[in-house]
Coordinates of C-alpha atoms and ligand atoms in Angstrom, one line a residue:
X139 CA 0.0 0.0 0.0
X140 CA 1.4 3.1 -1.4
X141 CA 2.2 5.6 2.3
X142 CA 0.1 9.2 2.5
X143 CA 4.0 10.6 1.9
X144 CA 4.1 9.0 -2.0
X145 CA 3.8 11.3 -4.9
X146 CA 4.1 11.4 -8.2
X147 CA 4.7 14.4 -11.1
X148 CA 1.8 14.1 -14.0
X149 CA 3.2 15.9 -16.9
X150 CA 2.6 18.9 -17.6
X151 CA -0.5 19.4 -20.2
X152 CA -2.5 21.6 -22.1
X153 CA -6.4 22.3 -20.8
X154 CA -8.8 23.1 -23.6
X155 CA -11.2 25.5 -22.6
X156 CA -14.6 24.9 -23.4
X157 CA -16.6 28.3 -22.4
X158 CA -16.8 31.8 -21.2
X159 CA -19.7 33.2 -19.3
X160 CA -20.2 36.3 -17.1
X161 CA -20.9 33.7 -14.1
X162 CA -20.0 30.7 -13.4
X163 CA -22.2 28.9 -10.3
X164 CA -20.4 25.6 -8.9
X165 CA -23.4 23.2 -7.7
X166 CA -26.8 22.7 -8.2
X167 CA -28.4 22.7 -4.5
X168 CA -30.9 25.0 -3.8
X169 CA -28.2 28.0 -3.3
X170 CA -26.4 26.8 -6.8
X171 CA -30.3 26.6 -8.4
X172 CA -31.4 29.9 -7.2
X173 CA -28.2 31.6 -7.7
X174 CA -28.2 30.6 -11.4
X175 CA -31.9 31.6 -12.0
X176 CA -31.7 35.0 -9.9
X177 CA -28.4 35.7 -12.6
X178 CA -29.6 34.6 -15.4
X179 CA -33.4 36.5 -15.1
X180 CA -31.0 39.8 -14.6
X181 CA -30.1 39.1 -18.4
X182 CA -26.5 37.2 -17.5
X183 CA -24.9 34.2 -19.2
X184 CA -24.4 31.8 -17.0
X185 CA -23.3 28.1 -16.6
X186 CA -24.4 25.9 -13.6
X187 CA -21.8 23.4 -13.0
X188 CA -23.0 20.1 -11.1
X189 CA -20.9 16.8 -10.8
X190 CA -24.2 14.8 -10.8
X191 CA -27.0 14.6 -13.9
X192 CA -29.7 16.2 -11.9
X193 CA -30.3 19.3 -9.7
X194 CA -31.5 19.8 -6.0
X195 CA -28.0 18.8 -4.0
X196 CA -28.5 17.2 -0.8
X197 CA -32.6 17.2 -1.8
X198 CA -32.6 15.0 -4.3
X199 CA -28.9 13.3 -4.3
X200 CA -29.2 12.7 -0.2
X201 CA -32.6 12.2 -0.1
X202 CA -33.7 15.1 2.2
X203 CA -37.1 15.1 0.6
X204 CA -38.3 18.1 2.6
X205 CA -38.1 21.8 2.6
X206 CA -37.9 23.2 5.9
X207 CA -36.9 26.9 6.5
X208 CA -39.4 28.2 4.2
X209 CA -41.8 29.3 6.7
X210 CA -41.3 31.1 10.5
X211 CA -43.2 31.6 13.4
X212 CA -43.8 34.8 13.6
X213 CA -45.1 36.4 16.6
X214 CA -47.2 33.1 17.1
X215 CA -48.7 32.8 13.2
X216 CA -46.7 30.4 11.2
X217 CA -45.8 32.3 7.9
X218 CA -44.0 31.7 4.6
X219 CA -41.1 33.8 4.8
X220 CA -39.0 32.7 1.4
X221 CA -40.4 34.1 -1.8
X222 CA -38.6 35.1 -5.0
X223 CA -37.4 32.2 -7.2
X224 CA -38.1 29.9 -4.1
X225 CA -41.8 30.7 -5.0
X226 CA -41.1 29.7 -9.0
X227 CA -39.6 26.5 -8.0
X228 CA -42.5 25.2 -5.9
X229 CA -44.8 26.3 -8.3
X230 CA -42.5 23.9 -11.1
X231 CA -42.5 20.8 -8.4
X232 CA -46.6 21.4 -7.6
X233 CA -47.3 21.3 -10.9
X234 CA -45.3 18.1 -11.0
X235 CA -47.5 16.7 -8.8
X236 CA -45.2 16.7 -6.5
X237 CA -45.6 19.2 -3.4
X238 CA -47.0 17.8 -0.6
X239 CA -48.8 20.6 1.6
X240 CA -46.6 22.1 4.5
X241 CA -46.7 20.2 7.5
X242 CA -46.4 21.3 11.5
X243 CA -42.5 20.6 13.2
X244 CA -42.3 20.1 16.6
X245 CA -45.7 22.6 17.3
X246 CA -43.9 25.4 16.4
X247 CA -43.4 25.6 12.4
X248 CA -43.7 24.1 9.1
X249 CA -41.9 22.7 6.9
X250 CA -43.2 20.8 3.3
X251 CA -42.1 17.7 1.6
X252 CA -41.8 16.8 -2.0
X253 CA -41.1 13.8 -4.3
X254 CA -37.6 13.9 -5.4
X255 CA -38.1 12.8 -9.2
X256 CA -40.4 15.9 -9.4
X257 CA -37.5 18.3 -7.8
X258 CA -35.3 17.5 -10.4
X259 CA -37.5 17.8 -13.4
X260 CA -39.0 21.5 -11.7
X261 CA -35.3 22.5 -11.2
X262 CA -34.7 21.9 -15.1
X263 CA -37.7 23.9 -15.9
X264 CA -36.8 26.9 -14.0
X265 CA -33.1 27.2 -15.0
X266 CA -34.2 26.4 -18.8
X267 CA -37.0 29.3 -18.1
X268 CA -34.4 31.3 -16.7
X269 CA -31.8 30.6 -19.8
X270 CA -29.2 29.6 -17.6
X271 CA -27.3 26.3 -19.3
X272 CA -26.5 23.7 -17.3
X273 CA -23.2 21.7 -17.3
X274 CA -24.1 18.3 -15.6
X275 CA -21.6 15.3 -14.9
X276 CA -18.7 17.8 -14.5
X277 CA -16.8 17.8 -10.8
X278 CA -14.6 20.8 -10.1
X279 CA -11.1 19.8 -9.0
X280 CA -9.2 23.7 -9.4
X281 CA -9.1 27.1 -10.2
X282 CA -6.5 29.2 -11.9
X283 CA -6.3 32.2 -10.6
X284 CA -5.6 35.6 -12.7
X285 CA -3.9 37.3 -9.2
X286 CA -4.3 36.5 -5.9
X287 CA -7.5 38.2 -5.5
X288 CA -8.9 37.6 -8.5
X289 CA -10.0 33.6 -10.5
X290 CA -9.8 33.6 -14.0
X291 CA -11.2 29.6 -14.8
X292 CA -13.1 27.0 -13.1
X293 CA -11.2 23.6 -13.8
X294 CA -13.3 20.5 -14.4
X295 CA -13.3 16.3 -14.8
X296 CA -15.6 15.4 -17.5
X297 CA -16.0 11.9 -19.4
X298 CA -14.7 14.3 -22.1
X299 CA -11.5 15.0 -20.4
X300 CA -10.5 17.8 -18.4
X301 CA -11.0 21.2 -19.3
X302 CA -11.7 25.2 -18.6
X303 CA -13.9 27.3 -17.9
X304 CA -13.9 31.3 -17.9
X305 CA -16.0 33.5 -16.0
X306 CA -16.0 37.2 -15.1
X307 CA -17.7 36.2 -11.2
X308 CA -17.7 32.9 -9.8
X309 CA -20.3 31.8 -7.3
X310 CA -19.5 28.7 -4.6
X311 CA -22.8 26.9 -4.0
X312 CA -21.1 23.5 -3.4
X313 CA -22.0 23.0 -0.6
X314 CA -18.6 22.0 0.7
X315 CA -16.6 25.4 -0.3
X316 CA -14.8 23.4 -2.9
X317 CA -14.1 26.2 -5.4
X318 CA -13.8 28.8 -2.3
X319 CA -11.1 26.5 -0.9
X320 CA -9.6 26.2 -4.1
X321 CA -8.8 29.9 -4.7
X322 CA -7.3 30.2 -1.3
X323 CA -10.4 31.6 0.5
X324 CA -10.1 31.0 4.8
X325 CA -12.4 28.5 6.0
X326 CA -13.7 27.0 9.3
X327 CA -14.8 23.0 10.3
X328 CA -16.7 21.9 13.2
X329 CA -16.8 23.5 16.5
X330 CA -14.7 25.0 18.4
X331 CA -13.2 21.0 18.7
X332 CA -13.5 20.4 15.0
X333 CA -16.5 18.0 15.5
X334 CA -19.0 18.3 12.2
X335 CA -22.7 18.2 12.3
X336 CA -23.6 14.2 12.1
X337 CA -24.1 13.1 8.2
X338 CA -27.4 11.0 7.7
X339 CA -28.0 8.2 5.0
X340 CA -31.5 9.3 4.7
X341 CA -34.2 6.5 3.1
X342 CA -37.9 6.2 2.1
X343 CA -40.0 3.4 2.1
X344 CA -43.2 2.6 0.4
X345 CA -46.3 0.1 1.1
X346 CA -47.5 1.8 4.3
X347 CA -50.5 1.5 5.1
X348 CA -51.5 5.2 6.0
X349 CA -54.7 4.5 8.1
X350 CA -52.9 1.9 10.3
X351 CA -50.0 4.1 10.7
X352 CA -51.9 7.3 11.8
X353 CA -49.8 9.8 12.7
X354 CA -47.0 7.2 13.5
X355 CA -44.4 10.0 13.8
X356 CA -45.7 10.6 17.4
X357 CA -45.9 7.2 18.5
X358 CA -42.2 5.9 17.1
X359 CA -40.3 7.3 19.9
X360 CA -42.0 5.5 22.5
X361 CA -41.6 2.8 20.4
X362 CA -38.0 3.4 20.3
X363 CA -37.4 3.8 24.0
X364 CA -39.1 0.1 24.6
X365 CA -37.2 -1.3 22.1
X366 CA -34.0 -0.1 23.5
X367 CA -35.2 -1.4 26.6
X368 CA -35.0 -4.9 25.4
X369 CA -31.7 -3.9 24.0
X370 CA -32.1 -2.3 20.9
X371 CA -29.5 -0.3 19.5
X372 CA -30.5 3.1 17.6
X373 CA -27.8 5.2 15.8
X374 CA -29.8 8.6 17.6
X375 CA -32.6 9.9 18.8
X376 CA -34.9 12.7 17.1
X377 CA -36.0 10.1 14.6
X378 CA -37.7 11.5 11.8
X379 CA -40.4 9.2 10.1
X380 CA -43.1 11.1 8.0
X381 CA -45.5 10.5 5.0
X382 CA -44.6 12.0 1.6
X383 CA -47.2 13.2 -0.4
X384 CA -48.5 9.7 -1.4
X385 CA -49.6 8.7 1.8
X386 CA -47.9 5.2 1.4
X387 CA -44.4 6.3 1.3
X388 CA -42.5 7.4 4.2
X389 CA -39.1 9.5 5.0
X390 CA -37.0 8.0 7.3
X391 CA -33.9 10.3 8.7
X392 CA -32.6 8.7 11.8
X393 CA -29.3 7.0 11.2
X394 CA -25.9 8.8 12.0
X395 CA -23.0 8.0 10.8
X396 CA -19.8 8.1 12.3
X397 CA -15.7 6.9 12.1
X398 CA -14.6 4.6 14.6
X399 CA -13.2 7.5 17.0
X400 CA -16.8 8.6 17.6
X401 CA -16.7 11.3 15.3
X402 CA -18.7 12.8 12.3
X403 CA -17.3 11.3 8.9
X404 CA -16.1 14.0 6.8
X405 CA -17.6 14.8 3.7
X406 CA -14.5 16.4 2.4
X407 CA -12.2 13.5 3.1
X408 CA -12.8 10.6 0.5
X409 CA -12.1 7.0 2.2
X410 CA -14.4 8.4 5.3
X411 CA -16.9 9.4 2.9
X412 CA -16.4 5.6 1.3
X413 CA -17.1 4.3 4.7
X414 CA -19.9 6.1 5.4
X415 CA -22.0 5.3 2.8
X416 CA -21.9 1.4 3.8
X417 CA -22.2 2.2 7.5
X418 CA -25.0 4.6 6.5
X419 CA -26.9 1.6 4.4
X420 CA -26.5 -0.8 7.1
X421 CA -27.8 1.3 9.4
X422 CA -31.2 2.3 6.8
X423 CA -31.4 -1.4 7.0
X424 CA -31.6 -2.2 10.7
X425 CA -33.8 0.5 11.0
X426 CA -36.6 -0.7 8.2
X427 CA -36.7 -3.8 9.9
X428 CA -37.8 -2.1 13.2
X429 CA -40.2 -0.2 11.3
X430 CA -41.5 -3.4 9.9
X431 CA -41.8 -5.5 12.8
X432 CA -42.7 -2.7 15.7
X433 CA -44.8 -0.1 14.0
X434 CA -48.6 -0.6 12.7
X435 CA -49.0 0.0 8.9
X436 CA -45.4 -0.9 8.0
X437 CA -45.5 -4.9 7.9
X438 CA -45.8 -4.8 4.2
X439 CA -43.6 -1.7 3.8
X440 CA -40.0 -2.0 2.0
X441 CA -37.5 0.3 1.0
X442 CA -38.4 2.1 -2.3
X443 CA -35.2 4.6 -2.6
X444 CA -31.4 5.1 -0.5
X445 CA -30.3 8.3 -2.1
X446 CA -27.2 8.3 -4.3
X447 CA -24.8 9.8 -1.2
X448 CA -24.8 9.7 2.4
X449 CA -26.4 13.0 3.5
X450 CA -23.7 15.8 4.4
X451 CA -25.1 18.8 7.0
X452 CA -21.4 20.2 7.4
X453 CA -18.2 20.4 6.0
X454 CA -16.4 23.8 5.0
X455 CA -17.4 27.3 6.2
X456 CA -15.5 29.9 4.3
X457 CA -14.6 33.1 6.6
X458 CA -16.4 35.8 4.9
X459 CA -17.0 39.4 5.6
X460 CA -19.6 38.6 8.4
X461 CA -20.2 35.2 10.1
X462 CA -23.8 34.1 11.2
X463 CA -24.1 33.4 14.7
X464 CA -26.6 31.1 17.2
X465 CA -26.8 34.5 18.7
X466 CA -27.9 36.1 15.9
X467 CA -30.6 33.3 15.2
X468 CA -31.7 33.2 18.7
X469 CA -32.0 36.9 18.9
X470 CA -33.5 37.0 15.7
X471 CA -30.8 39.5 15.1
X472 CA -31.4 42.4 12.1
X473 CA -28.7 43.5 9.8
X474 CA -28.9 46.8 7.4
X475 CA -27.7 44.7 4.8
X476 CA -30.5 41.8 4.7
X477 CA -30.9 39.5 1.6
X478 CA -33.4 37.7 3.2
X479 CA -34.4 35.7 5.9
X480 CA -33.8 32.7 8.0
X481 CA -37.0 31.4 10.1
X482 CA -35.0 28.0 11.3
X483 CA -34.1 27.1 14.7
X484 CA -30.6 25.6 15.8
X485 CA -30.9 21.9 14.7
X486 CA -27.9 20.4 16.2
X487 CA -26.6 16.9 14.9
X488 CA -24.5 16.3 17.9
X489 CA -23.6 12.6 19.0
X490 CA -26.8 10.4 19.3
X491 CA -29.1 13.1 19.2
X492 CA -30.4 16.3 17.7
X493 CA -30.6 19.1 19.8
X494 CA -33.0 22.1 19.1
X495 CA -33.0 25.9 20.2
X496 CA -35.4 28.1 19.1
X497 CA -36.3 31.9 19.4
X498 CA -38.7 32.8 21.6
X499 CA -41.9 31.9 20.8
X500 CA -44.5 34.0 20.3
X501 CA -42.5 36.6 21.5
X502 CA -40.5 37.5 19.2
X503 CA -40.9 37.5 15.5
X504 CA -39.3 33.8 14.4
X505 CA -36.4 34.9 12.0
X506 CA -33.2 36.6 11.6
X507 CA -32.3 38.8 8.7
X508 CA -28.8 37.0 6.6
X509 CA -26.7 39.9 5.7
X510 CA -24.9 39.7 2.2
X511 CA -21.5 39.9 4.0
X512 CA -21.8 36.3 4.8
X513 CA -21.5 35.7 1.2
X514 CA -18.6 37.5 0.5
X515 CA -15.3 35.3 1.3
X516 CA -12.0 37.3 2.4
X517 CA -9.8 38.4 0.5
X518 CA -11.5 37.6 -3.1
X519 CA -12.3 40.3 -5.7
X520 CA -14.8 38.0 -8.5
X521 CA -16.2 35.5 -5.7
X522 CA -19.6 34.9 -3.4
X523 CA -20.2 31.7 -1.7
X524 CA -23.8 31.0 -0.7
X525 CA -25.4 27.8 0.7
X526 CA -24.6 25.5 3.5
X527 CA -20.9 26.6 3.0
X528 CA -21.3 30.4 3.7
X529 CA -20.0 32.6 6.0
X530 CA -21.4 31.0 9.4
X531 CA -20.5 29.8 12.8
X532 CA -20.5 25.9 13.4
X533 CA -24.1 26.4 15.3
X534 CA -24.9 29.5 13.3
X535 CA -25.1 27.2 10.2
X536 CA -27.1 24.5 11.8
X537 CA -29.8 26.9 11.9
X538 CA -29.3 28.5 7.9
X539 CA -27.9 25.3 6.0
X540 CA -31.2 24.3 5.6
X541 CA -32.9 25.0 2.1
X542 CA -35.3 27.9 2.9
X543 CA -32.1 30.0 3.9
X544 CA -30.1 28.2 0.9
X545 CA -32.5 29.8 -1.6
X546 CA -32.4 33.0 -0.1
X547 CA -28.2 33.3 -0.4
X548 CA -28.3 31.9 -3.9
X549 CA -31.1 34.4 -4.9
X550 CA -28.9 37.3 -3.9
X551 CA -25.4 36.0 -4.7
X552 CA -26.6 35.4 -8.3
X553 CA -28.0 38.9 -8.3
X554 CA -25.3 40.4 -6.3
X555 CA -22.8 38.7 -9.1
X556 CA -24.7 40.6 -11.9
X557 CA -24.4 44.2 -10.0
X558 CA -20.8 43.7 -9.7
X559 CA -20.3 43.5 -13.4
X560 CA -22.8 46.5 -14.3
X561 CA -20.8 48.3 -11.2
X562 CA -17.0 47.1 -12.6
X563 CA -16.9 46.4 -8.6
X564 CA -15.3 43.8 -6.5
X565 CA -18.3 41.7 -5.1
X566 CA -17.9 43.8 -1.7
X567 CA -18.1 47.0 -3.8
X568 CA -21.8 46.2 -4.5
X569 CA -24.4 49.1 -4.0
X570 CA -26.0 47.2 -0.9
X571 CA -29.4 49.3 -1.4
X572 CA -29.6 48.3 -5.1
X573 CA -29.3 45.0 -4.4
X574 CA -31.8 44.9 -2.1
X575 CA -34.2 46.8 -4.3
X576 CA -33.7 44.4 -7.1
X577 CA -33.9 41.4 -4.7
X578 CA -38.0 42.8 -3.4
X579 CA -38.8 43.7 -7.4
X580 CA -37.9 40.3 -7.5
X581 CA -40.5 38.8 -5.2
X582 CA -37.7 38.1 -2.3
X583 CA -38.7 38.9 1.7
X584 CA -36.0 41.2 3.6
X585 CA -37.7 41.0 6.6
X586 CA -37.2 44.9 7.3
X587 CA -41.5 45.6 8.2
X588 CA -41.6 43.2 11.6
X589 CA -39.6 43.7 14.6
Ligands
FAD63 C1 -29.6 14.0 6.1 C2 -30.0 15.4 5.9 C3 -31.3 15.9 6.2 C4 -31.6 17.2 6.0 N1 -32.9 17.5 6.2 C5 -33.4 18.7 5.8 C6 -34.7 19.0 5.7 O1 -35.6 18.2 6.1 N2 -35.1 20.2 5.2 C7 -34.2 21.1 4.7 O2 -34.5 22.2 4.2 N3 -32.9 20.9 4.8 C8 -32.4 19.7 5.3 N4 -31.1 19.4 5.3 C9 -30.2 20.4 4.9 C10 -30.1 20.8 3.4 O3 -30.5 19.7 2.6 C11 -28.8 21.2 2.9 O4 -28.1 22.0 3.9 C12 -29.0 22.1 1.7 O5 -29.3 21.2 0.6 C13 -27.7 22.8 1.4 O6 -27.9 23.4 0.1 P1 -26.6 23.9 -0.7 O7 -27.2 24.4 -2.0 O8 -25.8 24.8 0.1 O9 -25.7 22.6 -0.9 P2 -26.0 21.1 -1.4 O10 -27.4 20.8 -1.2 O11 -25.0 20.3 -0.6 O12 -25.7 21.1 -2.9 C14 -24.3 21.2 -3.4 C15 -24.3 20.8 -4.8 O13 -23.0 21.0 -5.3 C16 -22.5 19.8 -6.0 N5 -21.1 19.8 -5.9 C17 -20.4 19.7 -4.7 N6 -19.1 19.7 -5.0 C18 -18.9 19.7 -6.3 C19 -17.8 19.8 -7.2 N7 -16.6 19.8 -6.7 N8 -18.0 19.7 -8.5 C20 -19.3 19.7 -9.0 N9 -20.4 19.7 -8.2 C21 -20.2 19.8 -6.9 C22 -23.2 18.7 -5.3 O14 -23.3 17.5 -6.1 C23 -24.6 19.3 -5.0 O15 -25.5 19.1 -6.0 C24 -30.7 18.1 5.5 C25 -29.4 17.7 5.2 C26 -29.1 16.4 5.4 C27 -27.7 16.0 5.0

């Protein structure tokens, strides 16, 4: 086996490249979809680059199968609080067929599933609407850089070869800061001990039967507790078990998946990834057959989908101009610079559990502005970074990874990206109050009218 210190020189080659855009967007989650629609409707050529053949990120390629940050609890009444091209997206996936209507968490807000197949087709629509062109089955591995400040081309590995691409303003919505890290930008993992937000192999099983199941969701973590009891073994608490829109088929997010120190597999480190992804099936597997033998409806049930990957919450946070905080979501802080807002509690994925804080509620208004500096990485001229990967504290982002806030960074990076060329301005350089303008002409919430 070859030792971690082995190396060997390639020689040195040529990289055609194959296009030029104004902006270049580096994964198709919902920051990477929004971010290339919000672009392309301000009249931009742009490219969407995704290593997989389909859009949606950890929705569709983990499974996630559930929107939640879409709505908060404002004040006591339970409100959308995402609009703009969130809005044009779940029009796409109702008129799929595929929108389930939103659904109560924990007593104190919604969130909304959908079917995955119908994700990917609305995500298609909307970018082809949008005239934004999509590069699929192409994974970034570099950057070149034109100075230190500033990237000239997004470097790819297609089944054509490798090759180049030129942009004027790159956005990172990979979810893992790849193209962020590759130009140099400072990042952050973990807390303060390096320890990542658990990953999840998420599954979904069909043939329930939704009158004996009932609202089985409330009754599975008693069921749980006895189990354990007898000796059971769960990966975690806070299981997750609830009906899609077809009534028969089920979401199951309850395993956890970690190395054998104890701690969160990596999702930017290859082998644990590898790992993972068994441990994460084995796990789906245990768990189905508690579901089938311990809870009413789901004796004929059987795994209809595992996702492609094993579900990633953290990896990279690139150090941008501002960093989200769990003060800030607790507080339901307000920033002059709002893009938008994010109306979801801390959801911590800590060792065998998930722990929640929330803001007060009904006493204070449910959501915390996200101010563009979190999207704008230090020390890079032609760069945002929106998504799971911005500009966030470890507990900061286990409140805004999820998609609601996702759409609401990639709306305004890919707008943001387009004022910087009209401007000639670094993406810092942006007129904040024109952004913000375009954003509410745009159909996006800032959040500026409750206190
Ligand atoms: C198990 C689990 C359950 C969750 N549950 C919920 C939930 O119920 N509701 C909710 O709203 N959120 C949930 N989340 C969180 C949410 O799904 C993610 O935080 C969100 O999808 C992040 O969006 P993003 O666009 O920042 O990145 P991602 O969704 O991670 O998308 C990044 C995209 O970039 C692509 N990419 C990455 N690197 C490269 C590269 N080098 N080259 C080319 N392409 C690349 C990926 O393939 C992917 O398509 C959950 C997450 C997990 C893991």
């Amino acid at each position: 086996m070859a030792a971690a210190s082995d190396f060997l020189t390639e020689p040195e080659r040529k990289t055609p490249v194959i296009g030029r855009y104004d902006i270049v967007v580096l994964g198709g989650g919902p920051a990477g979809i929004a971010a290339a629609a919000a672009a392309a409707q301000c009249g931009r050529f742009v490219l969407l680059v995704e290593r997989y053949g389909f859009l949606g990120g950890m929705g569709t390629a983990a499974g996630v199968t559930n929107f939640c940050g879409l709505h908060a609890n404002v004040h006591g009444e339970i409100r959308q609080v995402v609009h703009g091209v969130a809005d044009e997206l779940l029009a796409n996936i109702a008129a799929c067929g595929g929108l389930n209507a939103p659904h109560p968490v924990l007593g104190k807000t919604h969130a909304q599933a959908y079917d995955t197949a119908a994700y990917k087709i609305a995500a298609d629509a909307l970018l082809a609407e949008s005239k934004a062109v999509i590069q699929f089955h192409a994974l970034a591995v570099g950057v070149v850089m034109e100075t230190k400040e500033r990237i000239k081309a997004l470097i790819v590995e297609t089944k054509s070869g490798r090759s180049a691409i030129l942009a004027d303003v790159f956005i990172d919505c990979s979810g893992d800061g790849d193209l962020a890290a590759f130009a140099g930008a400072p990042f952050e993992k973990g807390d303060d001990a390096g320890n990542l937000l658990y990953p999840t192999m998420m599954f979904r099983v069909a043939g329930v039967d939704p009158v004996a199941a009932g609202e089985a969701w409330r009754t599975i973590p008693a069921l749980m507790e006895a189990a354990e009891k007898r000796g059971v073994k769960f990966p975690r608490k806070g299981a997750i078990v609830r009906p899609q829109k077809h009534m028969s088929e089920w979401r199951v997010n309850v395993t956890q998946v970690k190395n054998a120190d104890g701690r969160a597999v990596d999702g930017t480190n290859a082998l644990e990834l590898s790992f993972g992804e068994i441990v994460g099936r084995v796990q789906a597997y245990e768990f189905f057959e508690f579901l089938r033998a311990e809870v009413p409806g789901f004796a004929d049930a059987y795994i209809v989908d595992i996702p492609p990957q094993l579900g990633i919450r953290e990896t990279r946070r690139i150090r941008g101009l501002y960093q989200l905080t769990a003060a800030d979501v607790i507080s339901c802080a307000s920033f002059p610079d709002t893009i938008g807002v994010n109306g979801w509690p801390i959801e911590n994925h800590v060792a065998g559990d998930v722990v929640w804080r929330w803001p007060d509620i009904p006493g204070s208004r449910g959501f915390n502005h996200l101010p563009y500096r979190m999207l704008v990485p230090q020390g890079l001229a032609n760069l945002l970074v929106a998504g799971r990967c911005a500009s966030m504290t470890h507990e900061g982002q286990s409140a805004a990874r999820v998609s609601g806030a996702c759409f609401v960074m990639g709306q305004a990076a890919g707008t943001a990206a387009h004022l910087s060329l009209a401007a000639h301005a670094a993406c810092a350089d942006i007129p904040i109050a024109k952004l913000q303008e375009a954003l509410e002409s745009d159909g996006a919430y800032l959040g500026r009218d409750v206190t």
